[in-house]
Structures are given as structure tokens and as C-alpha cells.
Amino acid sequence: MPKKSATKKEPAVSSKKAPPQIAPPRGMRDILPAEQGFWDIARKACISIASTYGFERIDTPIVEETALFVRGVGKQTDIVEKEIYSFETAGNEKLSLRPECTASIVRAYISNGMLNQPQPVKLWYMGPMFRHDRPQRGRYRQFFQFGCELLGEMDAVCDAQLVIISYLILKELGIDAVVRINSIGTPESRVNYKNALSSYFRSKRARLSEEDRKRLTKNPLRLLDSKDPAVIEMKAEAPQIVDWLDEDSKAHFMRVLEYLDEINVPYQLDPYLVRGLDYYTKTVFELFTASEEDEATQSALGGGGRYDGLAEILGGRPTPAAGFALGLDRVVSKLKELNPQIEPNKVEVFVAQLGEQGRKKALMVFEELREAGVKTGEAFSKDAIKAQMEIANRRGAAWAVIIGQKEVLDGTAIIRDMDSGTQEIVDARKIVQEIKKKLGHG
Ligand code: HAM
């Protein structure tokens, strides 16, 4: 039998200078095991609610042709102007890491001829997105979204359902969200509004920053997204888009709100919500927690809206569509804040051993418990019982099964109540049965 050497070898001391450590890219991070339980809970809530509403999973490539985002998201948006990670491959392809997934989904709908399937096509996706933004709390350069897109249907009930789904996912996670909602009409009806907005801000041009002056010339709607406190103040008196909506957009919006009233989804009308992507038409919305801090930092948990013109912009047939995406990093952070007590890697029972014979028997008992569906923990590489009991406590085990040399010889095992410390001896053949009884498993 191989023996453990008593002294561990010291690592050889090298005269060479240690190479510099490599950190993750700025604004990107590792999601460590201790956090994964929260992510699992968030992902499960998203998938279960989206599936209930008939959405099916789709995965699209993380890189796409740069032109997809330039045309889809919009050339003059912050995302495309400043934040997109683009590169040219050895084969001279111009590709970009996806900054969002809606354009990719519409591309996939067109590429795969989904127009010929029964409409609407309802898809969900989950995965990393990339934006070269200034990193700060809740803002990363690689972040994760869960999104739902509903393509091929223009009825207002779909817009309302998407708002409801995003709201319900957050509710399921114990997050009380408020929906901010607006309608930005059709591109045609927006022309007059843009003119009105433009002349309003032109009269206040002197107070605008260099960047906002550029926005004023290129796309005055983007001024409504400005984070500059002076612009936020000016916004209060600015013309409101609702006053410029065409009749159809107005009626559509009224119906969306009526459906939300019907289901008691709390919402606030936000006449200046325009969103930072160019593809939206009619309904736009964002989800916030009721916390003032989140409102002040403008960190929405999610957002979405209708984008009836996008398929055509991307070379497809006209296809009405709407969707939303939740920012999972922000959702998980909220979930953690609300439930710090969640112990994701909890076990029900811990199998501990003493001595080599005990270890061999314990390996077997661990397998039997696992196969019986009991969440079981172990630390087979540890020798000392004290160290094993510490791990059992850390992992939240209510019971421990302890097997030493004596128990192996007697054909027994010790079952320890981890709370009270009381112990009993049971027949080794009945360990699983006894544990299941104590745990109340059927
Ligand atoms: P978005 O508002 O750009 O919309 O992003 C949706 C959510 O992703 C945000 O509300 C936020 O929670 C999260 N998010 C965005 N950027 C970051 C970041 N840098 N770090 C962390 N989280 C972030 C879209 O992406 C649209 N595609 C949504 C959509 C789907 N519209 C229609 N269908």
C-alpha cells in the first residue's frame, strides 16, 4: 500500500524573477463557485417563466458581422460609436463581439427562414454580451443577459406580455420592480418630434456639453439619455413625445397600458424614456427596483420594447416584433442583497471517516447516499475528524455519518446530530434508510 511521506517537499527556490501576474481584462471578472448558487436561482426563474409563456431557447454566435450591429443597433448610438469590440480576422472578416442579442435574434430569424413557421416565433436566450463602457458598480464590459424576443406579431397584448414576463421573473426572485414605460411611435411620427426637441435644445445650446451638442445635430433623441445634470434639468420642460404620436401608436400604447392594469403590474409613465438603441418603435420600457440609489445611478435591471422595423433594416421581410433583456449581473446582485442567507452549496448529510478502513467504507456509503438522492458532502482527503466536522458545519449538514476502524469491524456507523452533538450507532446496512427517515425523505 502506498505510504504518505511524512515531510512535504518544499518547492524549489528559483533565482529567476517571477513573471508578472495576469489579471482579467478590465471590467470583466470571474464568477466564483460561492456565487454560482445565486446565478442558478436567477437562471432557473428566467427559464421557468419564459417557458410557461411558450418561449423556446435559441443560441446564436457570440461574434457576428460588425455590420449587423451598425445597421441594427444604430450607427449613432453609444453602443456602436464607443462601446463595440470589433476586430478583423486573418480572413479579412470584420467581426464584433455582440453588445446585445436582439439584432442577432432577428438575423437568426431571417437566416433560418423562421418566417415560414407559425407566428409569432417566441425565443429566449442567455449569455455574455460585451460593451467597452466605463466600468463601475453594476456596469461591466462582459455582462450577462437573459432575453425574450417575440417575432411576427404586432398586437399590443404581446408588448404587455413581455412587460409582464420580465416583471414576473423579478417578482419570482423576490425583487420588487417598477416598470417605466413610454411609446416612441413610428419613425415617421418621430420626425416632427425630433424637430420640436431640436429647436427646444437649440435655444439652450450654450449650456450643452461638447458631446451633447454633437447629439443635438446628429440625433436629438439621444439628448434625453444624457447623464449630464444640466440636461436632466432642461429635460423637465422639453416637449414630450406622447404629444406627437400618430393615432395608431397612441391606440396601441393605450391598449398595452390597459393590459398591464388588468394584471396589476405597477408602472410609471416616463415621457422621456427613449432607450439607447435605434431600432425601437412604439412601446419602450425599463425595469428598476424601487430603491432611490438604483434610480439615481440609472441602473436598470432590464429593458425592452417593440422593434417593428428591424427585420427590414437587416434585409428581411417586414416583421413586427418585440422583446426585452434582463441584466443578470444586476439581478444577481439584487438577489444577493435580499437573500444573503442563501447557502447555495448546502448538503443534507456529511460522510466522515477515520482511518484507512473507515475511508474505504465511507466511499461506498457516500455513493449509496448519492444514489438515493440525498445531498451528501465529504472531505475524503482529510484525516482528522475535527477538520471534517468543520467542513460539515460550513456546508450546513444537519447530520453526519461517521465511520472509523471500530465501526467497520462491528458492521455499524455513527450518526451524529450536527446541531446537538448527540450520536447514535446504527447497523451499517441501514445507514441510507436511517438518514432518509431523519431527513423526512419519502
Ligand atoms: P439594454 O437596455 O441595452 O437593452 O440592456 C438590457 C439590460 O442589460 C440593462 O437594463 C442592464 O440591466 C443590462 N446591461 C446593459 N449594459 C450592461 C453593462 N455594461 N453591465 C451590466 N449590465 C448591463 C438591450 O440590450 C436590448 N437588446 C433589450 C431588448 C431585447 N430590446 C428588445 N428586445
CSV table of C-alpha atoms and ligand atoms in Angstrom, one decimal:
chain,number,residue,atom,x,y,z
A,1,MET,CA,0.0,0.0,0.0
A,2,PRO,CA,1.5,3.4,-0.9
A,3,LYS,CA,2.5,5.3,2.2
A,4,LYS,CA,2.1,9.0,2.7
A,5,SER,CA,5.5,10.7,3.0
A,6,ALA,CA,5.9,12.4,6.4
A,7,THR,CA,7.5,15.6,5.2
A,8,LYS,CA,6.2,17.6,2.3
A,9,LYS,CA,8.8,18.7,-0.2
A,10,GLU,CA,9.5,22.5,-0.3
A,11,PRO,CA,9.1,24.0,-3.8
A,12,ALA,CA,12.5,24.6,-5.4
A,13,VAL,CA,13.6,28.2,-5.0
A,14,SER,CA,14.3,29.7,-8.3
A,15,SER,CA,16.7,32.5,-8.9
A,16,LYS,CA,14.6,33.7,-11.8
A,17,LYS,CA,12.2,36.7,-11.3
A,18,ALA,CA,8.6,35.6,-11.1
A,19,PRO,CA,6.7,36.6,-14.3
A,20,PRO,CA,4.1,39.3,-13.7
A,21,GLN,CA,0.6,38.1,-12.8
A,22,ILE,CA,-2.2,38.2,-15.3
A,23,ALA,CA,-5.4,39.9,-14.2
A,24,PRO,CA,-8.7,39.5,-16.0
A,25,PRO,CA,-9.4,42.2,-18.6
A,26,ARG,CA,-10.7,45.5,-17.1
A,27,GLY,CA,-14.4,45.4,-16.5
A,28,MET,CA,-14.5,41.6,-16.7
A,29,ARG,CA,-14.5,39.2,-13.8
A,30,ASP,CA,-14.6,35.6,-12.6
A,31,ILE,CA,-17.8,34.4,-11.2
A,32,LEU,CA,-16.6,32.2,-8.3
A,33,PRO,CA,-18.2,29.0,-7.0
A,34,ALA,CA,-19.7,30.7,-3.9
A,35,GLU,CA,-21.7,33.0,-6.3
A,36,GLN,CA,-22.9,30.3,-8.6
A,37,GLY,CA,-25.9,29.3,-6.5
A,38,PHE,CA,-27.4,32.8,-6.9
A,39,TRP,CA,-26.8,32.6,-10.6
A,40,ASP,CA,-28.5,29.2,-10.7
A,41,ILE,CA,-31.6,30.6,-8.9
A,42,ALA,CA,-31.8,33.6,-11.3
A,43,ARG,CA,-31.4,31.5,-14.4
A,44,LYS,CA,-34.0,29.0,-13.2
A,45,ALA,CA,-36.6,31.7,-12.6
A,46,CYS,CA,-36.0,33.2,-16.0
A,47,ILE,CA,-36.2,29.9,-17.9
A,48,SER,CA,-39.2,28.6,-16.0
A,49,ILE,CA,-41.3,31.7,-16.5
A,50,ALA,CA,-40.3,32.2,-20.2
A,51,SER,CA,-41.1,28.5,-20.9
A,52,THR,CA,-44.5,28.9,-19.2
A,53,TYR,CA,-45.3,31.6,-21.8
A,54,GLY,CA,-44.2,29.4,-24.6
A,55,PHE,CA,-40.7,30.8,-25.3
A,56,GLU,CA,-38.0,28.4,-26.6
A,57,ARG,CA,-34.3,28.6,-26.3
A,58,ILE,CA,-32.0,29.8,-29.0
A,59,ASP,CA,-28.2,30.2,-29.0
A,60,THR,CA,-26.6,32.5,-31.5
A,61,PRO,CA,-22.8,33.1,-32.1
A,62,ILE,CA,-21.1,35.4,-29.6
A,63,VAL,CA,-19.4,37.1,-32.6
A,64,GLU,CA,-21.3,38.5,-35.6
A,65,GLU,CA,-20.5,40.6,-38.6
A,66,THR,CA,-19.9,44.2,-37.4
A,67,ALA,CA,-22.4,45.4,-40.0
A,68,LEU,CA,-25.2,43.6,-38.1
A,69,PHE,CA,-24.8,45.9,-35.1
A,70,VAL,CA,-24.0,49.0,-37.1
A,71,ARG,CA,-27.3,48.6,-39.0
A,72,GLY,CA,-29.3,47.0,-36.3
A,73,VAL,CA,-28.4,48.9,-33.1
A,74,GLY,CA,-27.6,52.1,-35.0
A,75,LYS,CA,-24.5,53.9,-36.2
A,76,GLN,CA,-25.0,56.9,-33.9
A,77,THR,CA,-25.7,55.0,-30.7
A,78,ASP,CA,-23.1,55.0,-27.9
A,79,ILE,CA,-23.0,51.2,-28.2
A,80,VAL,CA,-21.8,51.3,-31.8
A,81,GLU,CA,-19.9,54.6,-31.6
A,82,LYS,CA,-17.9,53.9,-28.5
A,83,GLU,CA,-18.5,50.5,-26.9
A,84,ILE,CA,-18.3,47.8,-29.5
A,85,TYR,CA,-15.4,45.3,-29.5
A,86,SER,CA,-14.6,45.0,-33.2
A,87,PHE,CA,-11.7,43.2,-34.9
A,88,GLU,CA,-10.7,42.0,-38.3
A,89,THR,CA,-9.8,38.3,-38.7
A,90,ALA,CA,-6.9,36.8,-40.7
A,91,GLY,CA,-9.5,36.2,-43.5
A,92,ASN,CA,-10.4,40.0,-43.6
A,93,GLU,CA,-13.8,39.4,-42.0
A,94,LYS,CA,-15.0,42.4,-39.9
A,95,LEU,CA,-16.5,40.9,-36.8
A,96,SER,CA,-17.7,42.2,-33.4
A,97,LEU,CA,-18.4,40.7,-30.0
A,98,ARG,CA,-22.1,41.0,-29.6
A,99,PRO,CA,-23.0,44.1,-27.5
A,100,GLU,CA,-26.6,42.8,-27.2
A,101,CYS,CA,-28.6,40.0,-28.8
A,102,THR,CA,-31.8,41.4,-30.4
A,103,ALA,CA,-30.0,42.1,-33.7
A,104,SER,CA,-28.6,38.6,-33.6
A,105,ILE,CA,-32.0,37.0,-33.0
A,106,VAL,CA,-33.6,38.9,-35.9
A,107,ARG,CA,-30.6,37.9,-38.1
A,108,ALA,CA,-31.2,34.2,-37.0
A,109,TYR,CA,-35.0,34.6,-37.7
A,110,ILE,CA,-34.1,35.7,-41.2
A,111,SER,CA,-31.2,33.3,-41.8
A,112,ASN,CA,-33.2,30.3,-40.7
A,113,GLY,CA,-36.4,31.2,-42.6
A,114,MET,CA,-38.5,31.3,-39.4
A,115,LEU,CA,-40.9,33.5,-41.3
A,116,ASN,CA,-42.3,30.2,-42.6
A,117,GLN,CA,-43.1,28.8,-39.1
A,118,PRO,CA,-46.3,29.5,-37.3
A,119,GLN,CA,-46.1,33.1,-36.0
A,120,PRO,CA,-45.3,34.5,-33.5
A,121,VAL,CA,-41.9,32.9,-33.0
A,122,LYS,CA,-41.0,33.1,-29.4
A,123,LEU,CA,-37.4,32.8,-28.4
A,124,TRP,CA,-35.3,33.1,-25.3
A,125,TYR,CA,-31.5,33.4,-24.9
A,126,MET,CA,-29.0,33.7,-22.2
A,127,GLY,CA,-25.3,34.5,-22.4
A,128,PRO,CA,-22.5,37.1,-22.3
A,129,MET,CA,-22.6,40.4,-24.0
A,130,PHE,CA,-19.7,42.8,-24.4
A,131,ARG,CA,-19.6,46.6,-24.2
A,132,HIS,CA,-16.4,48.7,-23.8
A,133,ASP,CA,-18.1,51.0,-21.4
A,134,ARG,CA,-16.5,52.7,-18.3
A,135,PRO,CA,-16.6,50.1,-15.6
A,136,GLN,CA,-18.5,51.0,-12.4
A,137,ARG,CA,-20.8,49.3,-10.0
A,138,GLY,CA,-23.2,47.1,-11.9
A,139,ARG,CA,-21.6,48.0,-15.2
A,140,TYR,CA,-19.2,45.5,-16.8
A,141,ARG,CA,-17.5,45.1,-20.1
A,142,GLN,CA,-18.6,41.5,-20.2
A,143,PHE,CA,-22.1,41.1,-18.7
A,144,PHE,CA,-24.8,38.5,-19.0
A,145,GLN,CA,-28.3,39.0,-20.3
A,146,PHE,CA,-31.4,36.8,-20.3
A,147,GLY,CA,-33.8,37.9,-23.0
A,148,CYS,CA,-37.0,37.0,-24.7
A,149,GLU,CA,-37.9,38.0,-28.3
A,150,LEU,CA,-41.4,37.6,-29.9
A,151,LEU,CA,-41.3,37.9,-33.7
A,152,GLY,CA,-44.1,38.0,-36.2
A,153,GLU,CA,-46.9,39.6,-34.2
A,154,MET,CA,-47.9,43.3,-33.9
A,155,ASP,CA,-50.7,43.0,-31.3
A,156,ALA,CA,-50.4,45.2,-28.2
A,157,VAL,CA,-51.1,42.2,-26.0
A,158,CYS,CA,-47.6,40.9,-26.9
A,159,ASP,CA,-45.9,44.1,-25.7
A,160,ALA,CA,-47.9,43.8,-22.4
A,161,GLN,CA,-47.0,40.1,-22.1
A,162,LEU,CA,-43.3,40.8,-22.4
A,163,VAL,CA,-43.5,43.5,-19.7
A,164,ILE,CA,-45.4,41.0,-17.5
A,165,ILE,CA,-42.8,38.2,-18.1
A,166,SER,CA,-39.9,40.5,-17.2
A,167,TYR,CA,-41.7,41.8,-14.1
A,168,LEU,CA,-42.8,38.3,-13.0
A,169,ILE,CA,-39.2,36.9,-13.3
A,170,LEU,CA,-38.0,39.6,-10.9
A,171,LYS,CA,-41.0,39.1,-8.6
A,172,GLU,CA,-40.3,35.3,-8.5
A,173,LEU,CA,-36.8,36.3,-7.3
A,174,GLY,CA,-38.3,38.5,-4.6
A,175,ILE,CA,-37.3,41.7,-6.4
A,176,ASP,CA,-40.0,44.4,-6.3
A,177,ALA,CA,-39.6,46.1,-9.7
A,178,VAL,CA,-41.3,49.1,-11.1
A,179,VAL,CA,-41.8,49.4,-14.8
A,180,ARG,CA,-41.1,52.7,-16.6
A,181,ILE,CA,-42.9,52.8,-19.9
A,182,ASN,CA,-43.3,55.1,-22.9
A,183,SER,CA,-44.2,55.0,-26.5
A,184,ILE,CA,-41.9,56.5,-29.1
A,185,GLY,CA,-44.2,55.9,-32.1
A,186,THR,CA,-43.2,55.2,-35.6
A,187,PRO,CA,-40.1,56.7,-37.3
A,188,GLU,CA,-42.5,58.9,-39.4
A,189,SER,CA,-44.2,60.3,-36.4
A,190,ARG,CA,-40.9,60.8,-34.7
A,191,VAL,CA,-39.6,63.2,-37.3
A,192,ASN,CA,-41.8,66.1,-36.1
A,193,TYR,CA,-41.0,65.4,-32.5
A,194,LYS,CA,-37.3,65.4,-33.3
A,195,ASN,CA,-37.7,68.8,-34.9
A,196,ALA,CA,-39.5,70.1,-31.8
A,197,LEU,CA,-36.9,68.7,-29.5
A,198,SER,CA,-34.1,70.0,-31.6
A,199,SER,CA,-35.4,73.6,-31.5
A,200,TYR,CA,-36.0,73.4,-27.8
A,201,PHE,CA,-32.5,72.3,-27.0
A,202,ARG,CA,-31.0,74.7,-29.7
A,203,SER,CA,-32.4,77.5,-27.6
A,204,LYS,CA,-30.3,76.2,-24.7
A,205,ARG,CA,-27.3,75.2,-26.7
A,206,ALA,CA,-24.9,77.4,-24.6
A,207,ARG,CA,-25.5,75.1,-21.6
A,208,LEU,CA,-24.8,71.9,-23.5
A,209,SER,CA,-21.5,70.0,-23.3
A,210,GLU,CA,-19.5,69.3,-26.5
A,211,GLU,CA,-20.8,65.8,-26.7
A,212,ASP,CA,-24.4,66.8,-26.2
A,213,ARG,CA,-24.0,69.5,-28.9
A,214,LYS,CA,-23.0,66.7,-31.3
A,215,ARG,CA,-26.0,64.7,-30.2
A,216,LEU,CA,-28.2,67.7,-30.9
A,217,THR,CA,-27.0,67.8,-34.5
A,218,LYS,CA,-26.9,64.0,-35.2
A,219,ASN,CA,-29.9,62.7,-33.2
A,220,PRO,CA,-31.6,64.9,-30.7
A,221,LEU,CA,-33.5,62.0,-29.1
A,222,ARG,CA,-30.1,60.8,-27.6
A,223,LEU,CA,-30.1,64.0,-25.5
A,224,LEU,CA,-32.9,62.5,-23.5
A,225,ASP,CA,-30.4,59.7,-22.4
A,226,SER,CA,-27.8,62.3,-21.4
A,227,LYS,CA,-26.4,61.8,-17.9
A,228,ASP,CA,-25.4,65.5,-17.7
A,229,PRO,CA,-27.3,67.0,-14.7
A,230,ALA,CA,-27.8,70.2,-16.7
A,231,VAL,CA,-29.5,68.3,-19.5
A,232,ILE,CA,-31.6,66.3,-17.0
A,233,GLU,CA,-32.8,69.6,-15.6
A,234,MET,CA,-33.5,71.0,-19.1
A,235,LYS,CA,-35.4,67.9,-19.9
A,236,ALA,CA,-38.2,68.7,-17.4
A,237,GLU,CA,-39.5,71.4,-19.8
A,238,ALA,CA,-38.8,69.6,-23.0
A,239,PRO,CA,-41.6,68.7,-25.5
A,240,GLN,CA,-43.0,65.2,-24.8
A,241,ILE,CA,-43.2,62.5,-27.5
A,242,VAL,CA,-46.8,61.5,-26.5
A,243,ASP,CA,-48.0,64.8,-27.9
A,244,TRP,CA,-46.5,63.9,-31.3
A,245,LEU,CA,-47.7,60.3,-31.6
A,246,ASP,CA,-49.7,59.1,-34.6
A,247,GLU,CA,-53.2,57.7,-33.9
A,248,ASP,CA,-52.2,54.1,-34.4
A,249,SER,CA,-49.2,54.3,-31.9
A,250,LYS,CA,-51.4,56.2,-29.4
A,251,ALA,CA,-54.1,53.5,-29.5
A,252,HIS,CA,-51.5,50.7,-29.4
A,253,PHE,CA,-50.0,52.3,-26.3
A,254,MET,CA,-53.3,52.7,-24.6
A,255,ARG,CA,-54.0,49.0,-25.1
A,256,VAL,CA,-50.6,48.0,-23.6
A,257,LEU,CA,-51.4,50.1,-20.5
A,258,GLU,CA,-54.9,48.6,-20.2
A,259,TYR,CA,-53.5,45.1,-20.2
A,260,LEU,CA,-50.9,46.0,-17.5
A,261,ASP,CA,-53.7,47.5,-15.4
A,262,GLU,CA,-55.6,44.3,-15.8
A,263,ILE,CA,-52.8,42.2,-14.3
A,264,ASN,CA,-51.8,44.8,-11.7
A,265,VAL,CA,-48.3,45.3,-12.9
A,266,PRO,CA,-47.1,48.6,-11.4
A,267,TYR,CA,-45.8,51.0,-14.0
A,268,GLN,CA,-44.8,54.7,-14.3
A,269,LEU,CA,-45.3,56.6,-17.5
A,270,ASP,CA,-41.9,58.1,-18.4
A,271,PRO,CA,-42.4,60.6,-21.2
A,272,TYR,CA,-38.7,61.0,-21.8
A,273,LEU,CA,-37.8,57.3,-21.9
A,274,VAL,CA,-36.3,56.7,-25.4
A,275,ARG,CA,-33.7,53.9,-24.8
A,276,GLY,CA,-30.2,53.9,-26.2
A,277,LEU,CA,-30.8,51.7,-29.2
A,278,ASP,CA,-32.1,52.9,-32.5
A,279,TYR,CA,-34.4,50.0,-33.5
A,280,TYR,CA,-37.3,50.8,-31.2
A,281,THR,CA,-40.8,51.7,-32.4
A,282,LYS,CA,-43.9,52.3,-30.3
A,283,THR,CA,-43.6,50.7,-26.8
A,284,VAL,CA,-40.3,51.0,-24.8
A,285,PHE,CA,-39.8,50.1,-21.2
A,286,GLU,CA,-37.3,49.6,-18.4
A,287,LEU,CA,-37.4,47.9,-15.1
A,288,PHE,CA,-36.0,49.4,-11.9
A,289,THR,CA,-36.1,48.5,-8.2
A,290,ALA,CA,-37.9,50.9,-6.0
A,291,SER,CA,-34.5,51.8,-4.5
A,292,GLU,CA,-33.6,55.5,-4.9
A,293,GLU,CA,-29.9,54.6,-5.3
A,294,ASP,CA,-30.7,52.5,-8.4
A,295,GLU,CA,-32.8,55.2,-9.8
A,296,ALA,CA,-30.1,57.8,-9.2
A,297,THR,CA,-27.4,55.6,-10.9
A,298,GLN,CA,-29.8,54.8,-13.7
A,299,SER,CA,-29.0,51.1,-13.3
A,300,ALA,CA,-32.0,49.4,-14.9
A,301,LEU,CA,-32.4,45.7,-14.2
A,302,GLY,CA,-33.7,45.3,-17.7
A,303,GLY,CA,-35.3,46.9,-20.7
A,304,GLY,CA,-37.0,46.3,-23.9
A,305,GLY,CA,-39.7,47.3,-26.4
A,306,ARG,CA,-41.1,46.9,-29.8
A,307,TYR,CA,-38.9,47.0,-32.9
A,308,ASP,CA,-41.2,46.6,-36.0
A,309,GLY,CA,-38.6,48.0,-38.5
A,310,LEU,CA,-35.6,45.9,-37.5
A,311,ALA,CA,-36.1,42.9,-39.7
A,312,GLU,CA,-36.4,45.1,-42.8
A,313,ILE,CA,-33.2,47.1,-41.8
A,314,LEU,CA,-31.4,43.7,-41.7
A,315,GLY,CA,-32.6,42.7,-45.2
A,316,GLY,CA,-35.6,40.6,-44.2
A,317,ARG,CA,-39.3,40.9,-44.9
A,318,PRO,CA,-41.2,43.4,-42.7
A,319,THR,CA,-41.8,41.6,-39.4
A,320,PRO,CA,-43.3,43.2,-36.3
A,321,ALA,CA,-41.5,42.1,-33.2
A,322,ALA,CA,-40.9,43.0,-29.5
A,323,GLY,CA,-38.7,41.8,-26.7
A,324,PHE,CA,-36.7,42.5,-23.5
A,325,ALA,CA,-33.5,41.6,-21.8
A,326,LEU,CA,-32.7,41.5,-18.1
A,327,GLY,CA,-29.1,42.3,-16.9
A,328,LEU,CA,-28.3,39.1,-15.0
A,329,ASP,CA,-25.3,40.6,-13.2
A,330,ARG,CA,-27.6,43.3,-11.7
A,331,VAL,CA,-30.4,40.8,-11.0
A,332,VAL,CA,-28.0,38.5,-9.1
A,333,SER,CA,-26.5,41.4,-7.2
A,334,LYS,CA,-30.0,42.4,-6.0
A,335,LEU,CA,-30.9,38.8,-5.2
A,336,LYS,CA,-27.8,38.5,-3.0
A,337,GLU,CA,-28.6,41.8,-1.3
A,338,LEU,CA,-32.0,40.5,-0.5
A,339,ASN,CA,-31.1,36.9,0.5
A,340,PRO,CA,-27.6,36.9,2.0
A,341,GLN,CA,-28.6,33.7,3.8
A,342,ILE,CA,-28.8,31.5,0.7
A,343,GLU,CA,-26.2,28.8,1.1
A,344,PRO,CA,-26.0,27.6,-2.5
A,345,ASN,CA,-23.8,24.6,-1.9
A,346,LYS,CA,-25.6,23.2,1.1
A,347,VAL,CA,-25.6,19.5,1.9
A,348,GLU,CA,-28.1,17.4,4.0
A,349,VAL,CA,-25.6,14.9,5.3
A,350,PHE,CA,-21.9,14.6,5.6
A,351,VAL,CA,-19.9,11.4,5.5
A,352,ALA,CA,-16.8,11.4,7.7
A,353,GLN,CA,-14.2,8.7,8.1
A,354,LEU,CA,-11.4,7.7,10.5
A,355,GLY,CA,-8.5,5.5,9.3
A,356,GLU,CA,-7.9,3.8,6.0
A,357,GLN,CA,-10.6,1.1,6.5
A,358,GLY,CA,-13.1,3.7,7.5
A,359,ARG,CA,-12.3,5.8,4.4
A,360,LYS,CA,-12.9,2.8,2.1
A,361,LYS,CA,-16.3,2.0,3.7
A,362,ALA,CA,-17.2,5.8,3.7
A,363,LEU,CA,-16.5,6.0,0.0
A,364,MET,CA,-19.1,3.3,-0.5
A,365,VAL,CA,-21.7,4.9,1.9
A,366,PHE,CA,-21.2,8.2,0.1
A,367,GLU,CA,-22.2,6.6,-3.2
A,368,GLU,CA,-25.2,4.9,-1.7
A,369,LEU,CA,-26.5,8.1,-0.2
A,370,ARG,CA,-25.9,10.0,-3.5
A,371,GLU,CA,-27.7,7.3,-5.5
A,372,ALA,CA,-30.6,7.5,-3.0
A,373,GLY,CA,-31.0,11.2,-3.9
A,374,VAL,CA,-29.5,12.6,-0.6
A,375,LYS,CA,-27.4,15.8,-0.9
A,376,THR,CA,-24.2,14.5,0.6
A,377,GLY,CA,-20.8,16.0,1.4
A,378,GLU,CA,-17.4,14.6,2.1
A,379,ALA,CA,-13.8,15.5,2.7
A,380,PHE,CA,-12.1,12.2,2.0
A,381,SER,CA,-8.6,13.7,1.7
A,382,LYS,CA,-8.7,14.9,5.4
A,383,ASP,CA,-7.7,12.6,8.2
A,384,ALA,CA,-8.7,14.5,11.3
A,385,ILE,CA,-12.3,14.2,12.4
A,386,LYS,CA,-12.2,17.8,13.7
A,387,ALA,CA,-11.3,19.2,10.3
A,388,GLN,CA,-14.1,17.1,8.7
A,389,MET,CA,-16.7,18.3,11.2
A,390,GLU,CA,-15.7,21.9,10.5
A,391,ILE,CA,-16.4,21.3,6.8
A,392,ALA,CA,-19.6,19.6,7.5
A,393,ASN,CA,-20.8,22.6,9.5
A,394,ARG,CA,-19.6,25.0,6.8
A,395,ARG,CA,-21.7,23.1,4.3
A,396,GLY,CA,-24.7,23.2,6.5
A,397,ALA,CA,-25.1,19.4,7.1
A,398,ALA,CA,-27.8,18.6,9.6
A,399,TRP,CA,-26.4,15.0,10.0
A,400,ALA,CA,-23.0,13.3,9.8
A,401,VAL,CA,-22.3,9.6,9.2
A,402,ILE,CA,-19.0,8.8,10.9
A,403,ILE,CA,-17.2,5.5,10.1
A,404,GLY,CA,-14.0,4.5,11.9
A,405,GLN,CA,-12.0,1.3,12.2
A,406,LYS,CA,-14.2,0.0,15.1
A,407,GLU,CA,-17.4,0.6,13.2
A,408,VAL,CA,-16.0,-1.2,10.1
A,409,LEU,CA,-15.2,-4.2,12.3
A,410,ASP,CA,-18.6,-4.1,14.1
A,411,GLY,CA,-20.6,-3.5,10.8
A,412,THR,CA,-22.0,-0.3,12.2
A,413,ALA,CA,-21.8,3.5,11.7
A,414,ILE,CA,-22.3,6.5,14.0
A,415,ILE,CA,-25.0,9.0,13.1
A,416,ARG,CA,-24.4,12.4,14.6
A,417,ASP,CA,-26.9,15.2,15.0
A,418,MET,CA,-24.8,18.2,14.0
A,419,ASP,CA,-26.8,20.7,16.0
A,420,SER,CA,-27.0,19.0,19.4
A,421,GLY,CA,-23.9,16.8,19.0
A,422,THR,CA,-25.8,13.7,20.1
A,423,GLN,CA,-24.7,10.4,18.5
A,424,GLU,CA,-26.3,7.0,17.9
A,425,ILE,CA,-24.9,3.8,16.5
A,426,VAL,CA,-26.8,2.1,13.6
A,427,ASP,CA,-26.4,-1.0,11.6
A,428,ALA,CA,-24.2,-0.2,8.6
A,429,ARG,CA,-26.7,-1.8,6.2
A,430,LYS,CA,-29.4,0.6,7.4
A,431,ILE,CA,-27.5,3.9,7.0
A,432,VAL,CA,-29.4,5.2,4.0
A,433,GLN,CA,-32.7,4.1,5.4
A,434,GLU,CA,-32.0,5.9,8.8
A,435,ILE,CA,-30.8,9.1,7.1
A,436,LYS,CA,-33.8,9.3,4.8
A,437,LYS,CA,-36.1,8.8,7.8
A,438,LYS,CA,-34.3,11.6,9.7
A,439,LEU,CA,-34.5,13.9,6.7
A,440,GLY,CA,-38.1,13.2,6.1
A,441,HIS,CA,-37.5,11.9,2.6
A,442,GLY,CA,-40.3,9.6,1.5
B,1,HAM,P1,-30.2,47.3,-22.9
B,1,HAM,O1,-31.0,48.2,-22.1
B,1,HAM,O2,-29.0,47.9,-23.6
B,1,HAM,O3,-31.2,46.6,-23.9
B,1,HAM,O4,-29.7,46.1,-21.9
B,1,HAM,C1,-30.6,45.4,-21.1
B,1,HAM,C2,-30.1,45.3,-19.7
B,1,HAM,O5,-28.8,44.7,-19.7
B,1,HAM,C3,-29.9,46.6,-19.0
B,1,HAM,O6,-31.1,47.0,-18.4
B,1,HAM,C4,-28.9,46.2,-17.9
B,1,HAM,O7,-29.6,45.5,-16.8
B,1,HAM,C5,-28.0,45.2,-18.6
B,1,HAM,N1,-26.8,45.8,-19.1
B,1,HAM,C6,-26.6,46.6,-20.1
B,1,HAM,N2,-25.3,47.0,-20.2
B,1,HAM,C7,-24.7,46.5,-19.1
B,1,HAM,C8,-23.4,46.5,-18.6
B,1,HAM,N3,-22.4,47.2,-19.2
B,1,HAM,N4,-23.1,45.9,-17.4
B,1,HAM,C9,-24.1,45.2,-16.8
B,1,HAM,N5,-25.3,45.1,-17.2
B,1,HAM,C10,-25.6,45.7,-18.4
B,1,HAM,C11,-30.8,45.6,-24.8
B,1,HAM,O8,-29.7,45.1,-24.8
B,1,HAM,C12,-31.8,45.2,-25.7
B,1,HAM,N6,-31.3,44.2,-26.6
B,1,HAM,C13,-33.0,44.7,-25.0
B,1,HAM,C14,-34.1,44.2,-25.9
B,1,HAM,C15,-34.5,43.0,-26.2
B,1,HAM,N7,-35.0,45.0,-26.5
B,1,HAM,C16,-35.8,44.3,-27.3
B,1,HAM,N8,-35.5,43.0,-27.1
